[in-house]
Amino acid sequence: MTPPRTPQIPVVVLAGFLGSGKTTLLNHLLRNRAGTRIGVIVNDFGAIEIDAMTVSGQVGSTVSLGNGCLCCAVDASELDTFLETLTRPSARLDVIVIEASGLAEPQELVRMLLASDNPHILYGGLVEVVDAAEFGRTRQRHPEIDRHLAVADLVVLNKTDRVGEAERERLRAAVAELSGPAAVISAVHGRIDPELLFDPALRPDHEDKVRQLTFEDLLREEAPDGHEGHDDHLHASYESIDFTSDIPMDPRRFMEFLDSRPDGLYRIKGFADFGAGDRDNTYALHAVGRFLRFVPRPWARGEQRLTQLVMIGAGIDAAALSAGLAACRADEPGRADAADVERAMWGVLRYVQEQAPEPEVFDAHGTADPRRAAAEA
């Protein structure tokens, strides 16, 4: 099941300390984008394996913010200016990636995105890249990494080929403890499946009769050590679960399911039918980490009324999740009290309108979580 593309462009924040492999991961995404048009905001072109002159005019637009940390060099209004450029219809982008400086505060970047007035963007998650071989020394030099991990939506434990199996499992457990509900996946050379971060484009590059070379064209033959282009095992680090139901979802049960979704469940996407809760609309669902949003749209004439969801995560119990969703289906028609269903829909509707986040919301460990602030606004 592939939901129709939303007009809003997801913005993914890619963070991690110097040497963790952020740029390697970004270059991997550019090589393996399969027609997806990626806009990139970076601090320095020098780290990207393409000269700035070759970037100009490419299908995948790139904006450089110059020297300094992104979170320090721009405030929310200035970031909006760059995002406005990349979200113009003429750019025809599918996703935007902000590669943060190695010394950036990812929490501030997320806060800026959630506070943005740009109606064309959607929060796509905070991805924190960790160097497995240097994790202990990195924590000594930069103890703030614990805080960064605590607000991440997805953690990529990179360079796992440089540590033994026992050490890898120990590191994974340590990172998982620090990152709480975030999904943790292992990677070598930054090679993760792009579908973890964004949906594949529905339109192929060859739709353009005449086009310039793209990032993918330029980089395809420059793969280091023969690792790129052999992605047979990229799916091994995570699971994808499909759920389809022709029975409407009970809004109260469904929200209870979403509010208690397990650790490691990174993304949920698709559409929900709430039946008597709203007979006029289907609800597009977008969840990244603890961030959740619904977008209602009218049912098309003759459209089959289904709930169709895809769940993506690492270390999750697929059978339990499927059973949990099945238990969210509504009772037989006529058995539910109309007033009760209407009250239950308020649990859904509070995630429909996008509101500015509160200044601070703290979790049980005293860590500010801007995603939860947005959800609870």
XYZ file of C-alpha atoms in Angstrom:
377
model
C 0.000 0.000 0.000
C 1.464 3.346 -1.068
C -0.518 6.340 0.192
C -0.872 9.265 -2.226
C 1.875 11.841 -1.850
C 1.103 14.664 0.530
C 1.607 18.220 -0.753
C 3.703 18.962 2.322
C 7.419 18.191 2.132
C 8.965 16.317 5.085
C 12.048 17.977 6.565
C 14.538 15.568 8.160
C 17.229 16.809 10.544
C 20.453 14.806 10.231
C 22.664 15.324 13.279
C 25.697 13.779 14.927
C 29.113 14.792 16.206
C 32.115 15.314 13.960
C 33.264 12.077 12.369
C 30.077 10.143 13.102
C 29.333 9.671 9.403
C 26.508 12.165 8.725
C 27.877 13.221 5.362
C 28.559 9.622 4.342
C 24.937 8.789 5.150
C 23.700 11.824 3.222
C 25.774 10.885 0.183
C 24.366 7.364 0.401
C 20.836 8.810 0.290
C 21.745 10.938 -2.735
C 23.126 7.906 -4.553
C 20.151 5.695 -3.788
C 17.258 8.129 -4.028
C 15.607 6.197 -6.921
C 14.095 9.284 -8.538
C 13.251 11.055 -5.291
C 14.162 14.743 -5.482
C 16.076 15.717 -2.348
C 16.738 19.270 -1.225
C 19.748 19.632 1.078
C 20.620 22.392 3.525
C 24.220 22.031 4.685
C 26.812 24.084 6.510
C 29.591 23.409 4.051
C 29.625 22.102 0.494
C 33.143 20.785 0.979
C 31.977 17.664 2.762
C 29.532 16.720 0.011
C 31.208 14.717 -2.734
C 30.056 17.109 -5.448
C 31.550 20.509 -6.238
C 29.176 23.429 -5.643
C 29.347 24.351 -9.329
C 27.825 21.016 -10.314
C 25.043 21.489 -7.795
C 23.742 24.679 -9.368
C 20.588 23.986 -11.342
C 20.342 20.319 -10.422
C 17.022 18.598 -9.882
C 17.981 18.021 -6.250
C 18.447 21.621 -5.069
C 21.048 22.385 -2.411
C 21.411 25.484 -0.247
C 24.573 26.319 1.688
C 24.248 28.417 4.836
C 27.966 29.183 4.933
C 30.169 28.871 8.015
C 29.076 28.219 11.578
C 26.477 26.003 13.197
C 23.115 25.998 11.512
C 21.239 26.454 14.751
C 23.415 29.414 15.678
C 23.766 31.026 12.256
C 20.050 31.433 11.601
C 16.960 32.068 13.644
C 13.555 30.603 12.825
C 12.605 33.359 10.389
C 15.887 33.009 8.454
C 15.532 29.255 8.242
C 12.066 29.819 6.834
C 13.633 31.871 4.059
C 15.769 28.939 2.955
C 12.898 26.510 3.329
C 10.676 28.801 1.271
C 13.190 28.565 -1.588
C 13.235 24.771 -1.479
C 9.467 24.393 -1.162
C 8.590 26.395 -4.243
C 6.566 24.289 -6.704
C 9.226 24.847 -9.369
C 11.764 22.938 -7.238
C 9.513 19.849 -7.290
C 11.215 18.370 -4.232
C 10.004 15.313 -2.336
C 12.048 15.672 0.870
C 14.429 18.163 2.482
C 17.404 17.103 4.615
C 19.139 19.528 6.966
C 22.655 18.293 7.651
C 23.543 19.973 10.922
C 27.023 21.014 11.919
C 28.840 18.499 14.106
C 28.498 20.930 17.006
C 24.870 21.887 16.404
C 22.129 21.538 19.015
C 19.604 19.272 17.259
C 16.922 20.137 19.790
C 17.045 23.770 18.635
C 16.788 22.749 14.992
C 13.692 20.675 15.741
C 12.201 23.542 17.703
C 12.768 25.897 14.772
C 11.044 23.521 12.369
C 8.050 23.021 14.625
C 7.757 26.782 15.056
C 7.965 27.437 11.304
C 5.063 29.217 9.627
C 5.808 27.523 6.297
C 2.631 25.568 5.379
C 4.524 23.455 2.838
C 6.749 21.561 5.273
C 6.152 18.703 7.668
C 8.476 17.520 10.421
C 10.256 14.422 9.149
C 12.177 13.410 12.256
C 15.529 13.885 13.965
C 18.146 11.313 12.922
C 21.172 11.128 15.218
C 24.249 9.380 13.783
C 26.619 7.759 16.306
C 30.128 6.448 15.662
C 30.150 2.986 17.241
C 33.931 2.785 17.367
C 34.310 6.172 19.093
C 31.150 6.302 21.197
C 32.904 6.107 24.582
C 35.462 8.775 23.699
C 32.769 10.958 22.136
C 30.769 10.889 25.386
C 33.898 11.948 27.292
C 34.570 14.881 24.947
C 30.919 15.789 24.381
C 28.735 14.646 27.302
C 25.860 16.542 25.685
C 25.464 13.587 23.318
C 23.255 12.032 26.000
C 20.873 14.967 25.645
C 20.942 14.715 21.858
C 20.098 11.019 21.932
C 17.201 11.670 24.306
C 15.382 13.807 21.712
C 16.206 11.695 18.632
C 13.487 9.923 16.648
C 15.922 7.522 14.951
C 19.467 6.612 15.992
C 21.890 5.215 13.415
C 24.689 3.299 15.135
C 27.230 3.722 12.362
C 30.618 2.089 11.660
C 29.575 -1.135 13.367
C 32.076 -3.029 11.210
C 34.822 -1.536 13.376
C 33.701 -3.271 16.579
C 33.204 -6.904 17.514
C 29.791 -8.526 17.895
C 29.796 -8.456 21.703
C 30.850 -4.807 21.782
C 28.246 -3.970 19.151
C 25.473 -5.439 21.280
C 26.756 -3.620 24.351
C 26.824 -0.319 22.461
C 23.377 -0.901 21.040
C 21.976 -1.492 24.534
C 23.736 1.620 25.891
C 22.465 3.824 23.073
C 18.959 2.392 23.377
C 18.903 3.224 27.079
C 19.882 6.831 26.351
C 17.536 7.286 23.416
C 14.416 5.886 25.095
C 11.622 5.195 22.598
C 13.701 5.989 19.507
C 14.424 3.218 17.024
C 18.096 2.186 16.913
C 19.514 0.623 13.761
C 23.044 -0.483 12.936
C 24.832 0.620 9.784
C 28.140 0.393 7.960
C 29.337 3.337 5.828
C 26.058 5.136 6.571
C 24.099 2.657 4.477
C 20.479 2.721 5.586
C 17.384 2.133 3.523
C 16.097 5.525 2.278
C 12.536 4.324 2.946
C 13.236 4.713 6.638
C 13.305 8.483 6.102
C 11.030 9.150 3.148
C 8.704 7.487 0.672
C 10.052 6.686 -2.801
C 8.997 9.146 -5.479
C 6.043 8.118 -7.588
C 7.458 9.825 -10.667
C 10.675 8.573 -12.299
C 13.485 10.868 -13.365
C 13.049 9.849 -16.997
C 9.721 11.695 -17.172
C 11.787 14.728 -18.154
C 12.621 14.564 -21.839
C 15.717 16.708 -21.331
C 17.334 17.034 -17.935
C 20.679 17.782 -16.337
C 22.701 15.161 -14.552
C 21.417 14.475 -11.043
C 23.320 13.645 -7.863
C 22.543 9.992 -8.511
C 24.062 10.119 -12.004
C 27.196 11.875 -10.809
C 27.827 9.627 -7.835
C 26.774 6.220 -9.094
C 30.264 5.349 -10.337
C 32.119 6.841 -7.370
C 31.130 4.245 -4.774
C 33.888 3.777 -2.166
C 35.172 0.294 -1.478
C 32.439 -1.219 -3.617
C 29.859 -0.858 -0.865
C 27.272 1.292 -2.631
C 24.964 -0.283 -5.147
C 24.785 -3.569 -3.232
C 21.873 -2.890 -0.916
C 20.535 -6.427 -0.641
C 20.670 -6.348 3.150
C 19.518 -2.805 3.901
C 16.165 -4.076 5.139
C 17.759 -6.301 7.780
C 17.898 -3.538 10.405
C 14.196 -2.758 10.505
C 10.734 -4.158 9.939
C 7.805 -2.842 7.909
C 4.279 -3.931 8.836
C 1.175 -3.380 6.709
C -2.325 -3.175 8.145
C -5.578 -2.927 6.174
C -9.123 -2.998 7.506
C -12.491 -2.474 5.846
C -14.001 -2.034 9.320
C -13.716 1.563 10.617
C -11.418 2.299 13.530
C -12.792 3.215 16.931
C -11.234 6.663 17.555
C -10.747 6.168 21.295
C -9.099 2.768 20.981
C -6.979 3.927 18.069
C -5.674 6.949 19.980
C -4.909 4.730 22.971
C -2.892 2.520 20.625
C -0.991 5.519 19.222
C -0.368 7.019 22.658
C 1.147 3.746 23.900
C 3.067 2.742 20.775
C 6.168 0.780 21.729
C 9.805 1.792 21.718
C 11.463 1.295 18.369
C 8.380 2.135 16.296
C 9.820 4.955 14.188
C 7.245 5.812 11.527
C 3.535 5.283 10.967
C 1.944 6.445 7.739
C -1.294 5.861 5.907
C -5.001 6.619 6.215
C -7.605 5.934 8.889
C -11.358 5.541 8.473
C -13.240 6.530 11.634
C -16.656 5.548 10.313
C -19.382 7.190 12.370
C -16.774 9.510 13.899
C -16.532 11.370 10.589
C -18.377 9.884 7.643
C -17.245 12.646 5.288
C -13.465 12.340 5.618
C -10.573 9.936 5.642
C -7.645 10.924 7.872
C -4.069 10.853 6.590
C -1.782 9.908 9.463
C 1.840 10.990 9.830
C 3.826 9.878 12.884
C 7.590 10.147 13.403
C 8.888 9.125 16.800
C 6.485 10.734 19.264
C 5.349 13.377 16.756
C 1.824 12.785 15.442
C -0.427 14.566 12.991
C -3.703 13.889 11.167
C -4.836 15.575 7.946
C -8.489 14.995 6.984
C -9.607 14.973 3.351
C -13.019 14.234 1.818
C -13.682 10.732 0.549
C -13.596 10.596 -3.233
C -16.735 9.454 -4.979
C -16.681 5.661 -5.218
C -13.520 5.371 -3.095
C -13.372 2.197 -1.031
C -13.466 3.101 2.647
C -10.453 1.429 4.198
C -7.909 1.990 6.937
C -4.480 1.418 5.414
C -1.373 1.837 7.555
C 2.326 1.075 7.320
C 4.448 0.850 10.480
C 8.251 0.981 10.334
C 10.581 0.282 13.236
C 13.418 -1.708 14.722
C 13.151 -4.373 17.416
C 9.363 -4.314 17.316
C 6.873 -7.150 17.778
C 5.055 -7.289 14.437
C 2.413 -9.761 15.594
C 1.600 -7.726 18.706
C 1.315 -4.490 16.715
C -0.989 -6.077 14.148
C -3.132 -7.554 16.909
C -3.227 -4.195 18.670
C -4.487 -2.454 15.559
C -7.057 -5.169 14.921
C -8.404 -4.579 18.429
C -8.927 -0.907 17.532
C -11.643 -1.717 15.007
C -15.071 -0.322 15.844
C -17.977 -2.371 17.124
C -20.839 -3.389 14.883
C -22.856 -0.472 13.433
C -25.647 0.674 15.701
C -23.990 -0.554 18.908
C -21.921 2.570 19.518
C -23.457 5.611 21.168
C -23.288 8.586 18.768
C -22.425 11.081 21.510
C -19.661 8.823 22.801
C -18.162 8.488 19.304
C -18.252 12.261 18.883
C -16.433 12.747 22.189
C -13.863 10.125 21.218
C -13.130 12.001 17.977
C -11.780 14.919 19.975
C -8.758 12.759 20.731
C -8.069 12.685 17.000
C -8.967 16.288 16.268
C -6.473 17.672 18.755
C -3.738 16.438 16.427
C -5.285 17.925 13.295
C -4.536 21.585 13.773
C -0.851 22.481 13.734
C -0.084 24.739 16.668
C 3.030 26.415 17.971
C 4.840 24.316 20.570
C 5.030 25.335 24.190
C 8.404 26.783 25.252
C 9.426 23.679 27.196
C 7.992 20.246 27.944
C 10.132 17.903 30.022
C 10.141 14.158 30.158
C 10.688 11.999 33.221
C 14.450 12.539 32.963
C 14.164 16.330 32.889
C 14.967 16.505 29.171
C 13.096 19.031 27.067
C 11.246 17.338 24.213
C 10.064 19.797 21.530
C 8.174 17.070 19.659
C 5.984 16.341 22.656
C 5.457 20.077 23.152
C 4.063 20.305 19.629
C 1.853 17.287 20.095
C 0.466 18.542 23.385
C -0.092 22.128 22.237
